JSON list of C-alpha atoms in Angstrom, two decimals:
[
{"chain": "A", "resi": 626, "resn": "UNK", "atom": "CA", "xyz": [36.32, 51.79, -72.65]},
{"chain": "A", "resi": 627, "resn": "UNK", "atom": "CA", "xyz": [36.80, 50.99, -69.03]},
{"chain": "A", "resi": 628, "resn": "UNK", "atom": "CA", "xyz": [38.52, 47.95, -67.69]},
{"chain": "A", "resi": 629, "resn": "UNK", "atom": "CA", "xyz": [36.68, 45.85, -65.15]},
{"chain": "A", "resi": 630, "resn": "UNK", "atom": "CA", "xyz": [38.10, 45.98, -61.62]},
{"chain": "A", "resi": 631, "resn": "UNK", "atom": "CA", "xyz": [39.00, 42.90, -59.62]},
{"chain": "A", "resi": 632, "resn": "UNK", "atom": "CA", "xyz": [36.33, 43.53, -56.94]},
{"chain": "A", "resi": 633, "resn": "UNK", "atom": "CA", "xyz": [32.71, 43.53, -57.96]},
{"chain": "A", "resi": 634, "resn": "UNK", "atom": "CA", "xyz": [30.66, 46.52, -56.99]},
{"chain": "A", "resi": 635, "resn": "UNK", "atom": "CA", "xyz": [28.47, 46.18, -53.84]},
{"chain": "A", "resi": 636, "resn": "UNK", "atom": "CA", "xyz": [28.22, 42.37, -53.91]},
{"chain": "A", "resi": 637, "resn": "UNK", "atom": "CA", "xyz": [30.49, 41.59, -50.93]},
{"chain": "A", "resi": 638, "resn": "UNK", "atom": "CA", "xyz": [33.20, 38.94, -50.96]},
{"chain": "A", "resi": 639, "resn": "UNK", "atom": "CA", "xyz": [34.22, 37.13, -54.10]},
{"chain": "A", "resi": 640, "resn": "UNK", "atom": "CA", "xyz": [32.89, 33.67, -54.97]},
{"chain": "A", "resi": 641, "resn": "UNK", "atom": "CA", "xyz": [34.71, 30.76, -53.35]},
{"chain": "A", "resi": 642, "resn": "UNK", "atom": "CA", "xyz": [36.35, 28.44, -55.75]},
{"chain": "A", "resi": 643, "resn": "UNK", "atom": "CA", "xyz": [34.75, 25.08, -56.39]},
{"chain": "A", "resi": 644, "resn": "UNK", "atom": "CA", "xyz": [36.41, 21.96, -54.97]},
{"chain": "A", "resi": 645, "resn": "UNK", "atom": "CA", "xyz": [37.45, 19.23, -57.28]},
{"chain": "A", "resi": 646, "resn": "UNK", "atom": "CA", "xyz": [36.05, 15.72, -57.03]},
{"chain": "A", "resi": 647, "resn": "UNK", "atom": "CA", "xyz": [39.29, 14.42, -55.49]},
{"chain": "A", "resi": 648, "resn": "UNK", "atom": "CA", "xyz": [39.23, 17.00, -52.72]},
{"chain": "A", "resi": 649, "resn": "UNK", "atom": "CA", "xyz": [35.60, 16.17, -51.89]},
{"chain": "A", "resi": 650, "resn": "UNK", "atom": "CA", "xyz": [36.44, 12.45, -51.76]},
{"chain": "A", "resi": 651, "resn": "UNK", "atom": "CA", "xyz": [39.43, 13.07, -49.47]},
{"chain": "A", "resi": 652, "resn": "UNK", "atom": "CA", "xyz": [37.33, 15.14, -47.03]},
{"chain": "A", "resi": 653, "resn": "UNK", "atom": "CA", "xyz": [34.70, 12.38, -46.93]},
{"chain": "A", "resi": 654, "resn": "UNK", "atom": "CA", "xyz": [37.36, 9.80, -46.07]},
{"chain": "A", "resi": 655, "resn": "UNK", "atom": "CA", "xyz": [38.66, 12.04, -43.28]},
{"chain": "A", "resi": 656, "resn": "UNK", "atom": "CA", "xyz": [35.16, 12.47, -41.84]},
{"chain": "A", "resi": 657, "resn": "UNK", "atom": "CA", "xyz": [34.60, 8.71, -41.95]},
{"chain": "A", "resi": 658, "resn": "UNK", "atom": "CA", "xyz": [37.88, 8.06, -40.14]},
{"chain": "A", "resi": 659, "resn": "UNK", "atom": "CA", "xyz": [36.93, 10.54, -37.39]},
{"chain": "A", "resi": 660, "resn": "UNK", "atom": "CA", "xyz": [33.46, 8.99, -36.99]},
{"chain": "A", "resi": 661, "resn": "UNK", "atom": "CA", "xyz": [34.94, 5.53, -36.66]},
{"chain": "A", "resi": 662, "resn": "UNK", "atom": "CA", "xyz": [36.78, 6.47, -33.47]},
{"chain": "A", "resi": 663, "resn": "UNK", "atom": "CA", "xyz": [33.84, 8.02, -31.62]},
{"chain": "A", "resi": 664, "resn": "UNK", "atom": "CA", "xyz": [32.17, 6.46, -28.53]},
{"chain": "A", "resi": 665, "resn": "UNK", "atom": "CA", "xyz": [33.32, 4.16, -25.76]},
{"chain": "A", "resi": 666, "resn": "UNK", "atom": "CA", "xyz": [35.36, 1.03, -26.15]},
{"chain": "A", "resi": 667, "resn": "UNK", "atom": "CA", "xyz": [33.49, -2.23, -26.69]},
{"chain": "A", "resi": 668, "resn": "UNK", "atom": "CA", "xyz": [32.36, -3.84, -23.41]},
{"chain": "A", "resi": 669, "resn": "UNK", "atom": "CA", "xyz": [33.12, -0.74, -21.35]},
{"chain": "A", "resi": 670, "resn": "UNK", "atom": "CA", "xyz": [29.83, -0.95, -19.50]},
{"chain": "A", "resi": 671, "resn": "UNK", "atom": "CA", "xyz": [30.39, -4.48, -18.27]},
{"chain": "A", "resi": 672, "resn": "UNK", "atom": "CA", "xyz": [34.04, -4.06, -17.45]},
{"chain": "A", "resi": 673, "resn": "UNK", "atom": "CA", "xyz": [33.60, -0.80, -15.55]},
{"chain": "A", "resi": 674, "resn": "UNK", "atom": "CA", "xyz": [35.51, 2.42, -16.01]},
{"chain": "A", "resi": 675, "resn": "UNK", "atom": "CA", "xyz": [38.69, 2.88, -18.06]},
{"chain": "A", "resi": 676, "resn": "UNK", "atom": "CA", "xyz": [41.10, 2.78, -15.09]},
{"chain": "A", "resi": 677, "resn": "UNK", "atom": "CA", "xyz": [39.97, -0.69, -13.93]},
{"chain": "A", "resi": 678, "resn": "UNK", "atom": "CA", "xyz": [42.69, -2.57, -15.79]},
{"chain": "A", "resi": 679, "resn": "UNK", "atom": "CA", "xyz": [45.61, -0.30, -14.99]},
{"chain": "A", "resi": 680, "resn": "UNK", "atom": "CA", "xyz": [46.86, 0.37, -11.46]},
{"chain": "A", "resi": 681, "resn": "UNK", "atom": "CA", "xyz": [45.62, -1.01, -8.15]},
{"chain": "A", "resi": 682, "resn": "UNK", "atom": "CA", "xyz": [43.20, 1.46, -6.65]},
{"chain": "A", "resi": 683, "resn": "UNK", "atom": "CA", "xyz": [42.34, 0.81, -3.02]},
{"chain": "A", "resi": 684, "resn": "UNK", "atom": "CA", "xyz": [38.84, 2.29, -3.25]},
{"chain": "A", "resi": 685, "resn": "UNK", "atom": "CA", "xyz": [36.18, -0.06, -4.54]},
{"chain": "A", "resi": 686, "resn": "UNK", "atom": "CA", "xyz": [35.05, 0.75, -8.07]},
{"chain": "A", "resi": 687, "resn": "UNK", "atom": "CA", "xyz": [31.49, 1.97, -8.37]},
{"chain": "A", "resi": 688, "resn": "UNK", "atom": "CA", "xyz": [29.22, 0.09, -10.70]},
{"chain": "A", "resi": 689, "resn": "UNK", "atom": "CA", "xyz": [28.23, 2.42, -13.54]},
{"chain": "A", "resi": 690, "resn": "UNK", "atom": "CA", "xyz": [24.83, 0.70, -13.85]},
{"chain": "A", "resi": 691, "resn": "UNK", "atom": "CA", "xyz": [21.90, 2.36, -12.16]},
{"chain": "A", "resi": 692, "resn": "UNK", "atom": "CA", "xyz": [19.41, 0.75, -9.84]},
{"chain": "A", "resi": 693, "resn": "UNK", "atom": "CA", "xyz": [19.47, -1.24, -6.63]},
{"chain": "A", "resi": 694, "resn": "UNK", "atom": "CA", "xyz": [22.48, -3.48, -6.08]},
{"chain": "A", "resi": 695, "resn": "UNK", "atom": "CA", "xyz": [21.01, -5.48, -3.20]},
{"chain": "A", "resi": 696, "resn": "UNK", "atom": "CA", "xyz": [20.98, -9.21, -3.90]},
{"chain": "A", "resi": 697, "resn": "UNK", "atom": "CA", "xyz": [17.56, -10.79, -4.31]},
{"chain": "A", "resi": 698, "resn": "UNK", "atom": "CA", "xyz": [17.13, -14.40, -3.14]},
{"chain": "A", "resi": 699, "resn": "UNK", "atom": "CA", "xyz": [15.75, -16.48, -5.99]},
{"chain": "A", "resi": 700, "resn": "UNK", "atom": "CA", "xyz": [15.00, -19.70, -4.13]},
{"chain": "A", "resi": 701, "resn": "UNK", "atom": "CA", "xyz": [12.93, -20.48, -1.06]},
{"chain": "A", "resi": 702, "resn": "UNK", "atom": "CA", "xyz": [14.71, -19.34, 2.06]},
{"chain": "A", "resi": 703, "resn": "UNK", "atom": "CA", "xyz": [14.18, -20.62, 5.58]},
{"chain": "A", "resi": 704, "resn": "UNK", "atom": "CA", "xyz": [13.97, -17.14, 7.02]},
{"chain": "A", "resi": 705, "resn": "UNK", "atom": "CA", "xyz": [10.42, -16.06, 7.74]},
{"chain": "A", "resi": 706, "resn": "UNK", "atom": "CA", "xyz": [9.93, -12.35, 7.85]},
{"chain": "A", "resi": 707, "resn": "UNK", "atom": "CA", "xyz": [7.37, -10.84, 10.16]},
{"chain": "A", "resi": 708, "resn": "UNK", "atom": "CA", "xyz": [4.33, -9.51, 8.42]},
{"chain": "A", "resi": 709, "resn": "UNK", "atom": "CA", "xyz": [3.01, -6.28, 9.79]},
{"chain": "A", "resi": 710, "resn": "UNK", "atom": "CA", "xyz": [-0.60, -6.35, 10.82]},
{"chain": "A", "resi": 711, "resn": "UNK", "atom": "CA", "xyz": [-2.62, -3.70, 9.09]},
{"chain": "A", "resi": 712, "resn": "UNK", "atom": "CA", "xyz": [-3.98, -1.16, 11.50]},
{"chain": "A", "resi": 713, "resn": "UNK", "atom": "CA", "xyz": [-7.66, -1.53, 12.16]},
{"chain": "A", "resi": 714, "resn": "UNK", "atom": "CA", "xyz": [-9.96, 0.97, 10.52]},
{"chain": "A", "resi": 715, "resn": "UNK", "atom": "CA", "xyz": [-11.50, 2.03, 13.82]},
{"chain": "A", "resi": 716, "resn": "UNK", "atom": "CA", "xyz": [-9.41, 3.35, 16.67]},
{"chain": "A", "resi": 717, "resn": "UNK", "atom": "CA", "xyz": [-9.39, 1.14, 19.76]},
{"chain": "A", "resi": 718, "resn": "UNK", "atom": "CA", "xyz": [-12.19, 2.10, 22.13]},
{"chain": "A", "resi": 719, "resn": "UNK", "atom": "CA", "xyz": [-12.63, 1.24, 25.75]},
{"chain": "A", "resi": 720, "resn": "UNK", "atom": "CA", "xyz": [-15.16, -1.55, 26.37]},
{"chain": "A", "resi": 721, "resn": "UNK", "atom": "CA", "xyz": [-17.62, 0.92, 27.91]},
{"chain": "A", "resi": 722, "resn": "UNK", "atom": "CA", "xyz": [-17.39, 3.29, 24.92]},
{"chain": "A", "resi": 723, "resn": "UNK", "atom": "CA", "xyz": [-17.78, 0.42, 22.45]},
{"chain": "A", "resi": 724, "resn": "UNK", "atom": "CA", "xyz": [-20.79, -0.87, 24.37]},
{"chain": "A", "resi": 725, "resn": "UNK", "atom": "CA", "xyz": [-22.38, 2.58, 24.29]},
{"chain": "A", "resi": 726, "resn": "UNK", "atom": "CA", "xyz": [-21.84, 2.77, 20.55]},
{"chain": "A", "resi": 727, "resn": "UNK", "atom": "CA", "xyz": [-23.43, -0.63, 19.99]},
{"chain": "A", "resi": 728, "resn": "UNK", "atom": "CA", "xyz": [-26.41, 0.20, 22.20]},
{"chain": "A", "resi": 729, "resn": "UNK", "atom": "CA", "xyz": [-27.10, 3.41, 20.27]},
{"chain": "A", "resi": 730, "resn": "UNK", "atom": "CA", "xyz": [-26.59, 1.83, 16.81]},
{"chain": "A", "resi": 731, "resn": "UNK", "atom": "CA", "xyz": [-29.61, 2.78, 14.67]},
{"chain": "A", "resi": 732, "resn": "UNK", "atom": "CA", "xyz": [-29.23, -0.09, 12.20]},
{"chain": "A", "resi": 733, "resn": "UNK", "atom": "CA", "xyz": [-29.11, -2.64, 15.00]},
{"chain": "A", "resi": 734, "resn": "UNK", "atom": "CA", "xyz": [-32.20, -1.13, 16.65]},
{"chain": "A", "resi": 735, "resn": "UNK", "atom": "CA", "xyz": [-34.12, -1.14, 13.37]},
{"chain": "A", "resi": 736, "resn": "UNK", "atom": "CA", "xyz": [-33.24, -4.77, 12.66]},
{"chain": "A", "resi": 737, "resn": "UNK", "atom": "CA", "xyz": [-34.13, -5.87, 16.20]},
{"chain": "A", "resi": 738, "resn": "UNK", "atom": "CA", "xyz": [-37.50, -4.13, 15.90]},
{"chain": "A", "resi": 739, "resn": "UNK", "atom": "CA", "xyz": [-38.13, -5.96, 12.63]},
{"chain": "A", "resi": 740, "resn": "UNK", "atom": "CA", "xyz": [-37.27, -9.26, 14.35]},
{"chain": "A", "resi": 741, "resn": "UNK", "atom": "CA", "xyz": [-39.66, -8.52, 17.23]},
{"chain": "A", "resi": 742, "resn": "UNK", "atom": "CA", "xyz": [-42.38, -7.70, 14.71]},
{"chain": "A", "resi": 743, "resn": "UNK", "atom": "CA", "xyz": [-41.97, -11.20, 13.27]},
{"chain": "A", "resi": 744, "resn": "UNK", "atom": "CA", "xyz": [-40.21, -10.35, 10.02]},
{"chain": "A", "resi": 745, "resn": "UNK", "atom": "CA", "xyz": [-37.49, -12.58, 8.65]},
{"chain": "A", "resi": 746, "resn": "UNK", "atom": "CA", "xyz": [-34.17, -10.96, 7.83]},
{"chain": "A", "resi": 747, "resn": "UNK", "atom": "CA", "xyz": [-31.79, -11.76, 5.01]},
{"chain": "A", "resi": 748, "resn": "UNK", "atom": "CA", "xyz": [-28.90, -14.08, 5.83]},
{"chain": "A", "resi": 749, "resn": "UNK", "atom": "CA", "xyz": [-26.43, -11.19, 5.71]},
{"chain": "A", "resi": 750, "resn": "UNK", "atom": "CA", "xyz": [-28.49, -9.02, 8.06]},
{"chain": "A", "resi": 751, "resn": "UNK", "atom": "CA", "xyz": [-29.14, -11.91, 10.43]},
{"chain": "A", "resi": 752, "resn": "UNK", "atom": "CA", "xyz": [-25.44, -12.78, 10.67]},
{"chain": "A", "resi": 753, "resn": "UNK", "atom": "CA", "xyz": [-24.61, -9.09, 11.25]},
{"chain": "A", "resi": 754, "resn": "UNK", "atom": "CA", "xyz": [-27.18, -8.85, 14.07]},
{"chain": "A", "resi": 755, "resn": "UNK", "atom": "CA", "xyz": [-25.87, -12.08, 15.64]},
{"chain": "A", "resi": 756, "resn": "UNK", "atom": "CA", "xyz": [-22.29, -10.79, 15.52]},
{"chain": "A", "resi": 757, "resn": "UNK", "atom": "CA", "xyz": [-23.26, -7.48, 17.14]},
{"chain": "A", "resi": 758, "resn": "UNK", "atom": "CA", "xyz": [-25.29, -9.19, 19.87]},
{"chain": "A", "resi": 759, "resn": "UNK", "atom": "CA", "xyz": [-22.39, -11.55, 20.59]},
{"chain": "A", "resi": 760, "resn": "UNK", "atom": "CA", "xyz": [-20.06, -8.57, 20.85]},
{"chain": "A", "resi": 761, "resn": "UNK", "atom": "CA", "xyz": [-22.46, -6.84, 23.26]},
{"chain": "A", "resi": 762, "resn": "UNK", "atom": "CA", "xyz": [-22.50, -10.00, 25.42]},
{"chain": "A", "resi": 763, "resn": "UNK", "atom": "CA", "xyz": [-18.69, -10.13, 25.45]},
{"chain": "A", "resi": 764, "resn": "UNK", "atom": "CA", "xyz": [-18.42, -6.48, 26.45]},
{"chain": "A", "resi": 765, "resn": "UNK", "atom": "CA", "xyz": [-21.00, -6.88, 29.20]},
{"chain": "A", "resi": 766, "resn": "UNK", "atom": "CA", "xyz": [-19.10, -9.85, 30.61]},
{"chain": "A", "resi": 767, "resn": "UNK", "atom": "CA", "xyz": [-15.86, -7.84, 30.56]},
{"chain": "A", "resi": 768, "resn": "UNK", "atom": "CA", "xyz": [-17.56, -4.98, 32.38]},
{"chain": "A", "resi": 769, "resn": "UNK", "atom": "CA", "xyz": [-19.36, -7.30, 34.83]},
{"chain": "A", "resi": 770, "resn": "UNK", "atom": "CA", "xyz": [-22.81, -6.22, 33.68]},
{"chain": "A", "resi": 771, "resn": "UNK", "atom": "CA", "xyz": [-25.78, -8.43, 32.88]},
{"chain": "A", "resi": 772, "resn": "UNK", "atom": "CA", "xyz": [-29.37, -7.85, 31.89]},
{"chain": "A", "resi": 773, "resn": "UNK", "atom": "CA", "xyz": [-30.26, -11.11, 33.58]},
{"chain": "A", "resi": 774, "resn": "UNK", "atom": "CA", "xyz": [-29.26, -9.84, 37.08]},
{"chain": "A", "resi": 775, "resn": "UNK", "atom": "CA", "xyz": [-32.73, -8.44, 37.86]},
{"chain": "A", "resi": 776, "resn": "UNK", "atom": "CA", "xyz": [-34.53, -11.58, 36.70]},
{"chain": "A", "resi": 777, "resn": "UNK", "atom": "CA", "xyz": [-32.18, -13.84, 38.70]},
{"chain": "A", "resi": 778, "resn": "UNK", "atom": "CA", "xyz": [-32.73, -11.79, 41.87]},
{"chain": "A", "resi": 779, "resn": "UNK", "atom": "CA", "xyz": [-36.50, -12.05, 41.49]},
{"chain": "A", "resi": 780, "resn": "UNK", "atom": "CA", "xyz": [-36.29, -15.83, 40.93]},
{"chain": "A", "resi": 781, "resn": "UNK", "atom": "CA", "xyz": [-34.06, -16.25, 43.99]},
{"chain": "A", "resi": 782, "resn": "UNK", "atom": "CA", "xyz": [-36.52, -14.29, 46.17]},
{"chain": "A", "resi": 783, "resn": "UNK", "atom": "CA", "xyz": [-39.42, -16.42, 44.92]},
{"chain": "A", "resi": 784, "resn": "UNK", "atom": "CA", "xyz": [-37.48, -19.63, 45.62]},
{"chain": "A", "resi": 785, "resn": "UNK", "atom": "CA", "xyz": [-36.64, -18.47, 49.17]},
{"chain": "A", "resi": 786, "resn": "UNK", "atom": "CA", "xyz": [-40.29, -17.67, 49.85]},
{"chain": "A", "resi": 787, "resn": "UNK", "atom": "CA", "xyz": [-41.36, -21.07, 48.52]},
{"chain": "A", "resi": 788, "resn": "UNK", "atom": "CA", "xyz": [-38.75, -22.76, 50.73]},
{"chain": "A", "resi": 789, "resn": "UNK", "atom": "CA", "xyz": [-40.03, -20.82, 53.77]},
{"chain": "A", "resi": 790, "resn": "UNK", "atom": "CA", "xyz": [-43.60, -21.83, 52.98]},
{"chain": "A", "resi": 791, "resn": "UNK", "atom": "CA", "xyz": [-42.62, -25.52, 52.72]},
{"chain": "A", "resi": 792, "resn": "UNK", "atom": "CA", "xyz": [-40.80, -25.33, 56.03]},
{"chain": "A", "resi": 793, "resn": "UNK", "atom": "CA", "xyz": [-43.75, -23.70, 57.75]},
{"chain": "A", "resi": 794, "resn": "UNK", "atom": "CA", "xyz": [-46.37, -26.02, 56.28]},
{"chain": "A", "resi": 795, "resn": "UNK", "atom": "CA", "xyz": [-44.67, -29.33, 56.30]},
{"chain": "A", "resi": 796, "resn": "UNK", "atom": "CA", "xyz": [-42.10, -28.96, 59.01]},
{"chain": "A", "resi": 797, "resn": "UNK", "atom": "CA", "xyz": [-39.82, -31.29, 57.12]}
]
């Protein structure tokens, strides 16, 4: 008969020996001891970095917290900050260009035609028409224009002719 050899055939390395219960317990205690000492010291975030207590560094320590560090006033302050005016939706036009736009406005023309026809407009439409007509009057005054110029000239001519007739007739 043949004696068995110390190495098994074709099975690779030999089996590892089993640990005893005492060895397992000792390894667990070692792992626990190592875990206990992980992480930062208590209060390290509030107190800053590790070197804050030892040595006098001339550079100011940086705050490890993230975010804005600017102080925010909590009470009412006497300072009044300027509020920026929002830019108008329409670009600024010259008075002549704005007047031309208002004169060619289709909605305004349609509403004025309805008014001339005797229809009554809603309060919103009526206020819109009034605002646009007021704006047209302002622009015409700025530009020195007036629709009433022709009528005034005719009235002045009529008054002059009447005055001439009175002078000729009555002699007074």
